[in-house]
PDB file of C-alpha atoms in Angstrom:
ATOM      1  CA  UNK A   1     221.404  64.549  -7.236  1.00 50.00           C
ATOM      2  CA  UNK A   2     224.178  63.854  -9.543  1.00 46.00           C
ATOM      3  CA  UNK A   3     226.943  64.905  -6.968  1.00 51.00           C
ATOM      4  CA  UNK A   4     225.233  62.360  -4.364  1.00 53.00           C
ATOM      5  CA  UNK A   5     225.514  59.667  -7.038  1.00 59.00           C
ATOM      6  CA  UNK A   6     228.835  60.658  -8.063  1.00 67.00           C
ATOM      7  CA  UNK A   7     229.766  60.098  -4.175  1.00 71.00           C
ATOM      8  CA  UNK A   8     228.547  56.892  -4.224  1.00 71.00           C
ATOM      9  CA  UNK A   9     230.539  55.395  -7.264  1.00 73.00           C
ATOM     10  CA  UNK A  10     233.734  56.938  -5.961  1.00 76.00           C
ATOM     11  CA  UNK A  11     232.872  55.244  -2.906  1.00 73.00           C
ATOM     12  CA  UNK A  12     232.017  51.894  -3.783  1.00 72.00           C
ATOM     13  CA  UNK A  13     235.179  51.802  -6.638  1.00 73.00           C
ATOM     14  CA  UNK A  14     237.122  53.058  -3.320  1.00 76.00           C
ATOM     15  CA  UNK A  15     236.180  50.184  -1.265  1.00 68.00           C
ATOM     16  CA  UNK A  16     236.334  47.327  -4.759  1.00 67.00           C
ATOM     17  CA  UNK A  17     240.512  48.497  -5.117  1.00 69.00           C
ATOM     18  CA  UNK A  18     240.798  48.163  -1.075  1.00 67.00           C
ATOM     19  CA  UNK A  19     239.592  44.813  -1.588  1.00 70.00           C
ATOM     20  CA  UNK A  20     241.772  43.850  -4.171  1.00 70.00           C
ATOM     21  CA  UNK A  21     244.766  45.248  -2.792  1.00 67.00           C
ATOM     22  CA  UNK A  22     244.112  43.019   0.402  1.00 63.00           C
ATOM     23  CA  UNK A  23     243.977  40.164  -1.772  1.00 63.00           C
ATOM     24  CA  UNK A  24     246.880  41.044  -3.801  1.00 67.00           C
ATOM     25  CA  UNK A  25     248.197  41.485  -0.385  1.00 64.00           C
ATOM     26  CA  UNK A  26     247.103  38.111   1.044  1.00 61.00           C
ATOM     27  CA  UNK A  27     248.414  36.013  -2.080  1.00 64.00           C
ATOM     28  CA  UNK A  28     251.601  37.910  -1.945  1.00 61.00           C
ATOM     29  CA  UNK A  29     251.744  37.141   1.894  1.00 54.00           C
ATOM     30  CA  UNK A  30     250.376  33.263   1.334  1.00 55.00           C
ATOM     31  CA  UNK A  31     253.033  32.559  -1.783  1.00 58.00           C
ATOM     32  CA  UNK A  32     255.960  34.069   0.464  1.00 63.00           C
ATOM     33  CA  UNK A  33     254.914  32.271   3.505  1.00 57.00           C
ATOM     34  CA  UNK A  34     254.542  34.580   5.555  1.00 58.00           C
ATOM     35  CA  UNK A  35     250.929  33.153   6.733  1.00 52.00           C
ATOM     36  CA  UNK A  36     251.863  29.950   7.173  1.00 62.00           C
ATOM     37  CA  UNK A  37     252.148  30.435  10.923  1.00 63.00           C
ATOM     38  CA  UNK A  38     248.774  31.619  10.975  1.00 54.00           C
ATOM     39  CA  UNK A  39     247.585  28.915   8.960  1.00 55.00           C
ATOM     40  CA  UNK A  40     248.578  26.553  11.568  1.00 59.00           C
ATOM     41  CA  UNK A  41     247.779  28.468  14.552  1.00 60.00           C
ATOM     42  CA  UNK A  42     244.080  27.833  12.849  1.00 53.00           C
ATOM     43  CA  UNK A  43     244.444  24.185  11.677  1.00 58.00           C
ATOM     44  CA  UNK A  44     245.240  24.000  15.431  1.00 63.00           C
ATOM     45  CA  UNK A  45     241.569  25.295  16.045  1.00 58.00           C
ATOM     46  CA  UNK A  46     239.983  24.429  13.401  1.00 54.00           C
ATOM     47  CA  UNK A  47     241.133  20.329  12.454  1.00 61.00           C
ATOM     48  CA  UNK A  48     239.211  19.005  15.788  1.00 63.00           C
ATOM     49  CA  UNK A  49     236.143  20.632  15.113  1.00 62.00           C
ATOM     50  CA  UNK A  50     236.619  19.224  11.411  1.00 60.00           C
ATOM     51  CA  UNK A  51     237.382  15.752  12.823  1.00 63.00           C
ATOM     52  CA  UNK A  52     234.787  15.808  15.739  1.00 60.00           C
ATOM     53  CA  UNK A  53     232.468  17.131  12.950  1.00 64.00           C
ATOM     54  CA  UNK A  54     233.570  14.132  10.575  1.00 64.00           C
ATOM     55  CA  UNK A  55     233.104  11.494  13.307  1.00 66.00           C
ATOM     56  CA  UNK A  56     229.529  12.161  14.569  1.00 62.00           C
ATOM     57  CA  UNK A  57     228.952  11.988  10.625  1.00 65.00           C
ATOM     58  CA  UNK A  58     230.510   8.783  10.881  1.00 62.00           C
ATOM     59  CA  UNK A  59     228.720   7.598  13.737  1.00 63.00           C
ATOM     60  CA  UNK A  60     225.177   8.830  13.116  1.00 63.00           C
ATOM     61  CA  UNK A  61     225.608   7.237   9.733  1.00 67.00           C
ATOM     62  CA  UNK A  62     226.582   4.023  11.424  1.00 68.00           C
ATOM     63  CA  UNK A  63     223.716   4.075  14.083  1.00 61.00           C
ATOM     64  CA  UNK A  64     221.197   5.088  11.148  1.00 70.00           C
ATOM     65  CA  UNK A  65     222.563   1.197   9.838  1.00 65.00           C
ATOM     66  CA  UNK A  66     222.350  -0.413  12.899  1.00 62.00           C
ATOM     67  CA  UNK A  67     219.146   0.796  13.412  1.00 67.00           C
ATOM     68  CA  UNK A  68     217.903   0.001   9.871  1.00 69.00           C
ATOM     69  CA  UNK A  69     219.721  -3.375  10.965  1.00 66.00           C
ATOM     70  CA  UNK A  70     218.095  -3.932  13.912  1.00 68.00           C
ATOM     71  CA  UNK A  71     214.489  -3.235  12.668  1.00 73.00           C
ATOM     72  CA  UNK A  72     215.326  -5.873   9.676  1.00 71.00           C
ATOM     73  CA  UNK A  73     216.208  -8.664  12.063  1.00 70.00           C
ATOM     74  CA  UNK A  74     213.328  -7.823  13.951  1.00 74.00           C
ATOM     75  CA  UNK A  75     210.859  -8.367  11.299  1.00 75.00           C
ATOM     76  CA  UNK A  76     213.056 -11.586  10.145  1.00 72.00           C
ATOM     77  CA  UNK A  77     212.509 -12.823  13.959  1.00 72.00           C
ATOM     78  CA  UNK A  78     209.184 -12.308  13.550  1.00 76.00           C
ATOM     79  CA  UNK A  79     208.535 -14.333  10.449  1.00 76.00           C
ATOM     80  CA  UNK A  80     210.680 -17.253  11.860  1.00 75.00           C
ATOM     81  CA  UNK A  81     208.464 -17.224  14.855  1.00 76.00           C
ATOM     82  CA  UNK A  82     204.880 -17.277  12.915  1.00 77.00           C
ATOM     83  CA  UNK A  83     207.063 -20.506  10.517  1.00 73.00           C
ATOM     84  CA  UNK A  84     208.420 -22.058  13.712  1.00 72.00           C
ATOM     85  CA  UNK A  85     204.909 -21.934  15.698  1.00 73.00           C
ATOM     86  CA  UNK A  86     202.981 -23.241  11.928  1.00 70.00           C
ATOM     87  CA  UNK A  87     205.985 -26.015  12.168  1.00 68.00           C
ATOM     88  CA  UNK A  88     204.983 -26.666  15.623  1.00 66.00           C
ATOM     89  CA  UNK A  89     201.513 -27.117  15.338  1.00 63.00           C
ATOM     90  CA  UNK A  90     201.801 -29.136  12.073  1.00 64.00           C
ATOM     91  CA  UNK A  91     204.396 -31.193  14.011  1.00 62.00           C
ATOM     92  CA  UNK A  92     201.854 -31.878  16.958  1.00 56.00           C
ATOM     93  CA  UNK A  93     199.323 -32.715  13.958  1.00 56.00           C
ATOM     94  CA  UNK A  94     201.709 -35.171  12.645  1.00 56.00           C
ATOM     95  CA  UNK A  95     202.282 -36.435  15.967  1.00 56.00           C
ATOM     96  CA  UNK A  96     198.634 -36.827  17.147  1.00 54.00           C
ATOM     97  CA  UNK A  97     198.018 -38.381  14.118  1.00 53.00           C
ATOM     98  CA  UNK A  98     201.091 -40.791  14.477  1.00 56.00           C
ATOM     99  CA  UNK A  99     199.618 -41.752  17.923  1.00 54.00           C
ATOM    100  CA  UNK A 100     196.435 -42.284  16.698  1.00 53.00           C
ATOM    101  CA  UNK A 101     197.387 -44.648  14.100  1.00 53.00           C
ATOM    102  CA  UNK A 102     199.424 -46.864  16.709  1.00 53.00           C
ATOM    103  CA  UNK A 103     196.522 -47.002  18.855  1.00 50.00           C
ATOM    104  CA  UNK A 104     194.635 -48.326  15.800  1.00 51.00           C
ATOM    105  CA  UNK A 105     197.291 -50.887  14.981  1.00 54.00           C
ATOM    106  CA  UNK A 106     197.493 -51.894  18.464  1.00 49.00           C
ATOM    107  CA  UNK A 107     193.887 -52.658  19.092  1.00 48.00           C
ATOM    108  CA  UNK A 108     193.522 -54.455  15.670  1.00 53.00           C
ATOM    109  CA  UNK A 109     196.412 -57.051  16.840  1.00 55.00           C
ATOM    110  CA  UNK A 110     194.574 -56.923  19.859  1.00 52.00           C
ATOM    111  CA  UNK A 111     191.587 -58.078  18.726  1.00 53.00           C
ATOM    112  CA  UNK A 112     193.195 -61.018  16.031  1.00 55.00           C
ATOM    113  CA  UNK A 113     194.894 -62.238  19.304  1.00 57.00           C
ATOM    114  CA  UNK A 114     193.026 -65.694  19.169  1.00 56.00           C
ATOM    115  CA  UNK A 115     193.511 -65.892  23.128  1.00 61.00           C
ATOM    116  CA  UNK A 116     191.331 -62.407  22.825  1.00 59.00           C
ATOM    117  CA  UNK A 117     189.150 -63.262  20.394  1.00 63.00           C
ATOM    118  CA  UNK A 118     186.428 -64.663  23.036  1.00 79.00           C
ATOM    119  CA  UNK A 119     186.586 -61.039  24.662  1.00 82.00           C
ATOM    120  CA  UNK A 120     183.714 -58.540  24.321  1.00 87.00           C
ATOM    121  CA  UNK A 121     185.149 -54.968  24.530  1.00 88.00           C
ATOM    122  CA  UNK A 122     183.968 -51.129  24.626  1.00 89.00           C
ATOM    123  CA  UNK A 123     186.286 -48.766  23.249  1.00 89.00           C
ATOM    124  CA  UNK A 124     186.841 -45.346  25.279  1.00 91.00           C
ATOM    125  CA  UNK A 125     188.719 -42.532  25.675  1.00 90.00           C
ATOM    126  CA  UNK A 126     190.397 -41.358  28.448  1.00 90.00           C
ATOM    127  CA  UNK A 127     188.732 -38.031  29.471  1.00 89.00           C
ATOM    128  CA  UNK A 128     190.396 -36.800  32.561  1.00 84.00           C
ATOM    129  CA  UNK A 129     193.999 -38.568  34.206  1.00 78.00           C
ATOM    130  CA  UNK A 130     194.736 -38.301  38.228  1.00 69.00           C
ATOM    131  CA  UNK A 131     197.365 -40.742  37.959  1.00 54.00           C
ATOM    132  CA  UNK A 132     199.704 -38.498  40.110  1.00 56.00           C
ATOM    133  CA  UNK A 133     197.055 -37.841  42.808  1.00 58.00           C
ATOM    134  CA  UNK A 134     195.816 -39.286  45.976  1.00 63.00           C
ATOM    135  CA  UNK A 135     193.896 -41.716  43.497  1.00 64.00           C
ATOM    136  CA  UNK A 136     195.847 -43.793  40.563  1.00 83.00           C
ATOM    137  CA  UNK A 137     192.681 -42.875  38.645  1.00 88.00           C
ATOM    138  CA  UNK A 138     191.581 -42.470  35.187  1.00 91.00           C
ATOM    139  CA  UNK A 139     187.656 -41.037  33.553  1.00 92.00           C
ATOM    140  CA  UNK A 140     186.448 -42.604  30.598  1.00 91.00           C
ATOM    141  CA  UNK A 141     183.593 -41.283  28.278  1.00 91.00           C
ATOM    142  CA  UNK A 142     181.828 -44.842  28.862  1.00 92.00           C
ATOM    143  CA  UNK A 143     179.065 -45.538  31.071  1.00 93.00           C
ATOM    144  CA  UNK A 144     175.899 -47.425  31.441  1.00 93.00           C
ATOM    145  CA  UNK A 145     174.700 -46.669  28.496  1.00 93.00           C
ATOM    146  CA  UNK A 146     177.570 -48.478  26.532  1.00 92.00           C
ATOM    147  CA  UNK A 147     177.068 -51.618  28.737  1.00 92.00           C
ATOM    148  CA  UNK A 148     179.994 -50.679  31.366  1.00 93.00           C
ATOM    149  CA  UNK A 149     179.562 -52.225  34.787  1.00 94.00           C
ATOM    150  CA  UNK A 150     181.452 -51.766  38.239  1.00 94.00           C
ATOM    151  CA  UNK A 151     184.484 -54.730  38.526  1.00 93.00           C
ATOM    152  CA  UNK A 152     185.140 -54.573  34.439  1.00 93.00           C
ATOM    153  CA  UNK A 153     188.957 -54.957  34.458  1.00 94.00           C
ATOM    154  CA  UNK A 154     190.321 -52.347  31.543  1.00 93.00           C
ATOM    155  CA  UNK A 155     193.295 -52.404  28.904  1.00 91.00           C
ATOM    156  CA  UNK A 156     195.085 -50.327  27.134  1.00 88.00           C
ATOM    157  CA  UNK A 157     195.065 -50.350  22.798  1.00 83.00           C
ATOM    158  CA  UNK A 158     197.761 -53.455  23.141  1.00 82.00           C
ATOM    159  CA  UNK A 159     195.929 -55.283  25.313  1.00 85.00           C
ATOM    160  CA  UNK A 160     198.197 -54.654  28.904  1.00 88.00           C
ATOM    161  CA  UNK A 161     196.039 -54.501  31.970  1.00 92.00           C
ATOM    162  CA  UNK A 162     195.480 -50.861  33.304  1.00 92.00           C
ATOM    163  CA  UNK A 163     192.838 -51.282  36.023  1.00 92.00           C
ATOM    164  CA  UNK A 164     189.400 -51.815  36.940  1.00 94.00           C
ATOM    165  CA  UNK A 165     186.198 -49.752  36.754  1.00 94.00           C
ATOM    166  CA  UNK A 166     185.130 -48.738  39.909  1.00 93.00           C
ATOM    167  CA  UNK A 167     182.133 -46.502  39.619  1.00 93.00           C
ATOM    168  CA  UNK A 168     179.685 -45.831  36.706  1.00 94.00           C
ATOM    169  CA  UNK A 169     177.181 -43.172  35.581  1.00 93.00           C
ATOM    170  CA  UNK A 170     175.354 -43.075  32.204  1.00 94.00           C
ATOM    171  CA  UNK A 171     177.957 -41.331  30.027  1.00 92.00           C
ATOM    172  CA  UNK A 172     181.348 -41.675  31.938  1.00 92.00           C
ATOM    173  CA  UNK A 173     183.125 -43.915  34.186  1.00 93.00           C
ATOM    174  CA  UNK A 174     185.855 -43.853  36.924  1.00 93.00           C
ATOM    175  CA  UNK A 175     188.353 -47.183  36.607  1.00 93.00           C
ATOM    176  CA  UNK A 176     191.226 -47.194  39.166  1.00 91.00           C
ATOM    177  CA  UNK A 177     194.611 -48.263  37.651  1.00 91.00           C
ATOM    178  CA  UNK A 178     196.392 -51.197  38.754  1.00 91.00           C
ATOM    179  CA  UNK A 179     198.964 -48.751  40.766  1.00 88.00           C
ATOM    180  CA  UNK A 180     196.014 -47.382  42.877  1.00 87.00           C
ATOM    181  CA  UNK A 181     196.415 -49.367  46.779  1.00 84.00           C
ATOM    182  CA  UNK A 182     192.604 -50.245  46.268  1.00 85.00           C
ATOM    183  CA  UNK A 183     193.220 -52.528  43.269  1.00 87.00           C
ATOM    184  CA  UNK A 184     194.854 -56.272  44.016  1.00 89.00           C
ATOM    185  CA  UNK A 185     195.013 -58.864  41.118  1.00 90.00           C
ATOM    186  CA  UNK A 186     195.345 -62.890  41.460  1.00 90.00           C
ATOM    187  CA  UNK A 187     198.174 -63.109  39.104  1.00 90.00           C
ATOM    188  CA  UNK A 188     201.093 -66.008  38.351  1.00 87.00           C
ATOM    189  CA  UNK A 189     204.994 -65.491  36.868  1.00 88.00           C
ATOM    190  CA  UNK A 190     205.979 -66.141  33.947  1.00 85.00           C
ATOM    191  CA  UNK A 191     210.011 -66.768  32.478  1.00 85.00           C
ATOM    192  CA  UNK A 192     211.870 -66.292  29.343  1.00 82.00           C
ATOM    193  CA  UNK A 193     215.077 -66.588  28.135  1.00 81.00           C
ATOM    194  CA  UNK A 194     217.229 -64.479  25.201  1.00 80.00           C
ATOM    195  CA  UNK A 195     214.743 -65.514  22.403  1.00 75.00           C
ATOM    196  CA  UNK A 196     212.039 -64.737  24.391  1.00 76.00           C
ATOM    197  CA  UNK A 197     211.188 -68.696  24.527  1.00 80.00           C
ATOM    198  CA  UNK A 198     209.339 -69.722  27.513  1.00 78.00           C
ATOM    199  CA  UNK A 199     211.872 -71.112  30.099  1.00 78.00           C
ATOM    200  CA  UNK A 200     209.885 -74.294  32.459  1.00 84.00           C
ATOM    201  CA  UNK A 201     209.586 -73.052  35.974  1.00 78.00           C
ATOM    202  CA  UNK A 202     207.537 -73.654  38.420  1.00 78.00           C
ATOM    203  CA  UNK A 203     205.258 -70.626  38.039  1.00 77.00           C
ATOM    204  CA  UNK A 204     204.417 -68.415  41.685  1.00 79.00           C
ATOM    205  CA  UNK A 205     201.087 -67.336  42.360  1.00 82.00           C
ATOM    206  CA  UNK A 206     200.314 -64.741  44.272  1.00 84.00           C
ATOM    207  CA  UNK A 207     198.244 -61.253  44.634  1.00 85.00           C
ATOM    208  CA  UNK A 208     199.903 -58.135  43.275  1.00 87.00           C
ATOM    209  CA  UNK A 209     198.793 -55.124  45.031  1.00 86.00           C
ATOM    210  CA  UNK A 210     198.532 -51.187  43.916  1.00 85.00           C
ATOM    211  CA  UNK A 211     201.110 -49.550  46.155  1.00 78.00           C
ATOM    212  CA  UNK A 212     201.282 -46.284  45.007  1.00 70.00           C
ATOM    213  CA  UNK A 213     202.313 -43.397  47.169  1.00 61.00           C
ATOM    214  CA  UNK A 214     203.720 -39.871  46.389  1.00 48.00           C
ATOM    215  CA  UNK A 215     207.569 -39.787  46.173  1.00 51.00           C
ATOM    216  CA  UNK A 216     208.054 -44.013  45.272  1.00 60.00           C
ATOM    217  CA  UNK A 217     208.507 -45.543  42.656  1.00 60.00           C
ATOM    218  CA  UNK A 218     207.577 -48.767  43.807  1.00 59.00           C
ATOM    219  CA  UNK A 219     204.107 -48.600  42.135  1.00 78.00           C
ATOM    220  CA  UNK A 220     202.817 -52.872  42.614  1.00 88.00           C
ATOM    221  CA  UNK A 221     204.054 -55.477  44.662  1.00 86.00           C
ATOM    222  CA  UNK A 222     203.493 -58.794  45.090  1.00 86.00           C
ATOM    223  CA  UNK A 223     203.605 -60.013  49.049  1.00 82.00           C
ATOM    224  CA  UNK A 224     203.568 -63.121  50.707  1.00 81.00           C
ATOM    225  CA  UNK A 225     205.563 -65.276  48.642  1.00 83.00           C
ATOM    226  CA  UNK A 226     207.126 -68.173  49.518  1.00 84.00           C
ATOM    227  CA  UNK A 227     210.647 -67.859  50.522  1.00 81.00           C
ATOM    228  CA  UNK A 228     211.669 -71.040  48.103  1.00 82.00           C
ATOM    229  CA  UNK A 229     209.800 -69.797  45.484  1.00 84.00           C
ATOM    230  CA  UNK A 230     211.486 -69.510  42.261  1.00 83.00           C
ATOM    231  CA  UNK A 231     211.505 -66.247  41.413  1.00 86.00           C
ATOM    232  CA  UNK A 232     213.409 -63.253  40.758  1.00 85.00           C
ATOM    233  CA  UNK A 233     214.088 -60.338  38.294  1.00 87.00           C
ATOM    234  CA  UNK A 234     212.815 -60.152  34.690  1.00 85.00           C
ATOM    235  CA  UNK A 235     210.301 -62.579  35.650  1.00 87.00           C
ATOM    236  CA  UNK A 236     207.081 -61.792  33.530  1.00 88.00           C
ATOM    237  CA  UNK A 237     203.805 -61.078  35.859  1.00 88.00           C
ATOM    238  CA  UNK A 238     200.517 -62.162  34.224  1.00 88.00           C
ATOM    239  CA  UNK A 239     196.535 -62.284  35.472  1.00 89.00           C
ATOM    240  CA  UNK A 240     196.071 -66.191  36.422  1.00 88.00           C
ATOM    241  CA  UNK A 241     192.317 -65.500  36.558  1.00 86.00           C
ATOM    242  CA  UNK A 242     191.364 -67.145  39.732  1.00 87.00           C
ATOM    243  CA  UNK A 243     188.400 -65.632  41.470  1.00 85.00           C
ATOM    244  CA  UNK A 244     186.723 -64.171  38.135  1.00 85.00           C
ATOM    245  CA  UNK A 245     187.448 -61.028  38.499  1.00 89.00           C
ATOM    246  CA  UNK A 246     189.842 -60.633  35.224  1.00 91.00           C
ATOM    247  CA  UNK A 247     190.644 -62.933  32.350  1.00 90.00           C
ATOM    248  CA  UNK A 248     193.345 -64.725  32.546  1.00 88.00           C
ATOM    249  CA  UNK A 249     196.697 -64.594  30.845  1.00 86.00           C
ATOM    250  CA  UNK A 250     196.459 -60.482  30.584  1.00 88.00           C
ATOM    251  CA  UNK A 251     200.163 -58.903  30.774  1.00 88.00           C
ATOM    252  CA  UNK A 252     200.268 -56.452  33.821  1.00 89.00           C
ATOM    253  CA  UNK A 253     204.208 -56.179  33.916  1.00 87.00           C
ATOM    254  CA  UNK A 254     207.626 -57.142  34.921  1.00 88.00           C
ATOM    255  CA  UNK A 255     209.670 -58.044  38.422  1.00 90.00           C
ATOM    256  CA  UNK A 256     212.606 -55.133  39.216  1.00 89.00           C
ATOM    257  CA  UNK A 257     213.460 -56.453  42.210  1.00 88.00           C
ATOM    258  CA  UNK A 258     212.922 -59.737  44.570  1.00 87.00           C
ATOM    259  CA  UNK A 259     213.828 -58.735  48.579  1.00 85.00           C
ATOM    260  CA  UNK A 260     212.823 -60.507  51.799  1.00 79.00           C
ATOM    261  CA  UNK A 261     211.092 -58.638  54.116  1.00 70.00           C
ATOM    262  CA  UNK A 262     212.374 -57.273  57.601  1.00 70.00           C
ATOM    263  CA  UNK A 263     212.141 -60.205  60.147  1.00 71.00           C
ATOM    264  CA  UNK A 264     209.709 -62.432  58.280  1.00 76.00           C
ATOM    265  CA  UNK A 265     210.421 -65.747  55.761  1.00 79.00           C
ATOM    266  CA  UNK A 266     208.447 -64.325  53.097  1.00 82.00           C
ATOM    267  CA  UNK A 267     209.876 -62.284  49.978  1.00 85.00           C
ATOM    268  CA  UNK A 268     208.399 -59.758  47.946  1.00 86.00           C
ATOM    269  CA  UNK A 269     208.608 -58.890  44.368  1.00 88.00           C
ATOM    270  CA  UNK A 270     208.363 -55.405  42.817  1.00 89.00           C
ATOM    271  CA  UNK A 271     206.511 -54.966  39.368  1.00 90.00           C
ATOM    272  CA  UNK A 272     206.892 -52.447  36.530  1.00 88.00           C
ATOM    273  CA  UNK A 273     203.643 -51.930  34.985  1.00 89.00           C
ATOM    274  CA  UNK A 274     204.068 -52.668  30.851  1.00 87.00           C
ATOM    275  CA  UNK A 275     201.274 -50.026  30.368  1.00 88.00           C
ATOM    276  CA  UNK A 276     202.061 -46.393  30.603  1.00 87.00           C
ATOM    277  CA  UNK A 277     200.077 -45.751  33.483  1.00 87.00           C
ATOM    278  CA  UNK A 278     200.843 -42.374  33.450  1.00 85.00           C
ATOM    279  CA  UNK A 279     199.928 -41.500  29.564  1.00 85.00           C
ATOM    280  CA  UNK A 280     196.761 -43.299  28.921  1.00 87.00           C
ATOM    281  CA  UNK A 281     194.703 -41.970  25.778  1.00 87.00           C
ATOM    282  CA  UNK A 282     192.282 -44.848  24.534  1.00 88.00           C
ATOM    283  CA  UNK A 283     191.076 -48.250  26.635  1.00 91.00           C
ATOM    284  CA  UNK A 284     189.232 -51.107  26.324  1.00 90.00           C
ATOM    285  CA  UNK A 285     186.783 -51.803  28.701  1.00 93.00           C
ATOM    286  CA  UNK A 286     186.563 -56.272  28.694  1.00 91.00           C
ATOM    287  CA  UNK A 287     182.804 -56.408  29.550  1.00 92.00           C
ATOM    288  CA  UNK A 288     182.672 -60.218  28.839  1.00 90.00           C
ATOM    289  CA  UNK A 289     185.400 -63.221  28.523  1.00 86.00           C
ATOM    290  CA  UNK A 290     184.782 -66.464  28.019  1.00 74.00           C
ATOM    291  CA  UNK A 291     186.230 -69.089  30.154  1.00 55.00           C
ATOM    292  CA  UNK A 292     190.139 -69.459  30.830  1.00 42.00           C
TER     293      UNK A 292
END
């Protein structure tokens, strides 16, 4: 027992002065440089690892940023997008409201007018628009029941002619606008100079007719007229109310363009409706004028 123990110290102080004789051995070596050779025979080997090793450090720290980055700019997007859509729908708020508020405006100088005074009108909304159809047609939430009748002619809040009713049920009606090729009006011209003061002409009557069709822009015209008839651009086109079917003096537009037609005497004037045909929201419905 004691000689195996003795075996094993002798052994293991053996193997501790081996060691530090190859140390002793290596320092002596290193500080006589004498491994320096070796040294960069390694750093050969060894620096690319060490700089590969130090660049995917690099790079996963730099993706780790991007990524924390990109998630932060995601969530920014996100709140801009619920701020811009509660901007948005406060805007259209505004907006509607805006709108609203004209209409209201427009309708009270409507009715102080003193040339509309002697009108009797039913307020309605527009419910449903085909203005860009076969029909230049509009639906209103007015019917019999609000005292609308077939031939009532129909404004808009400012008091510009938009059309005429053409059929009626209880709770709704269906007016054609002014555009529509079923809808003529007895109307007369009117002229004014830079300060919008009435210029003396002799005024042209006529009957402007609806002539819409898909792909023109040419949406009434007045035919017929009399090829020394003084009239041209500019010139204002109002209802003359002749044949009772609308009030007169109501503002349906403006002449673009004067032309004679193909192989005939006559001329022909084209007119702009004043109304936005096309964006109608709230009408008046004249059921009742007094006389002209």
């Amino acid at each position: 027992m004691f000689r195996r123990n003795n075996s094993e110290i002798t052994q293991r102080l053996t193997f501790a002065a081996f060691m530090l004789g190859l140390a002793l051995i290596i320092m002596l070596a290193d500080f006589s440089g004498f491994l320096r050779p070796v040294e960069q025979i390694a750093s050969t080997f060894l620096n690319p690892i060490e700089n590969g090793t130090h660049q995917l450090g690099a790079n996963l720290s730099r993706f780790t940023d991007f990524w924390n980055d990109n998630e932060k700019l995601r969530s920014e997007n996100a709140d801009l997008r619920q701020q811009l859509q509660a901007a948005l729908a406060d805007q259209g708020k505004v907006a509607e409201l805006a709108n609203r508020v004209d209409q209201l405006e427009k309708q009270l100088e409507f009715r102080a007018n003193p040339e509309t005074k002697k009108y009797t009108v039913v307020n309605a909304s527009v419910t449903n628009q085909d203005a860009n159809g076969i029909d230049q047609a509009i639906t209103i939430d007015k019917g019999t029941n609000d005292g609308i009748a077939k031939g009532q002619p129909v404004v808009n809040s400012a008091g510009y002619l938009v059309g005429r009713v053409v059929s009626v049920e209880t709770k709704k009606s269906t007016v054609f606008l002014i555009s529509d090729n079923n809808v003529g009006v007895n109307v007369y011209t009117q002229r004014y100079d830079a300060d919008n003061k009435r210029v003396p002409i002799q005024s042209v009557d006529g009957t402007a007719l609806g002539q819409y069709q898909l792909g023109t822009k040419d949406l009434i015209k007045i035919t017929l007229i009399q090829p020394d008839a003084d009239i041209k651009a500019d010139d204002w086109v109002f209802t003359n109310g002749k044949g009772g079917s609308y009030p007169a003096n109501l503002l349906i537009g403006r002449i673009t363009k004067v032309s004679s037609q193909d192989g005939q005497p006559e001329k022909e004037a084209v007119v702009q409706p004043i109304a936005d045909l096309n964006h109608l929201q709230e009408v008046l419905v004249i059921t009742a004028w007094g006389s002209s």
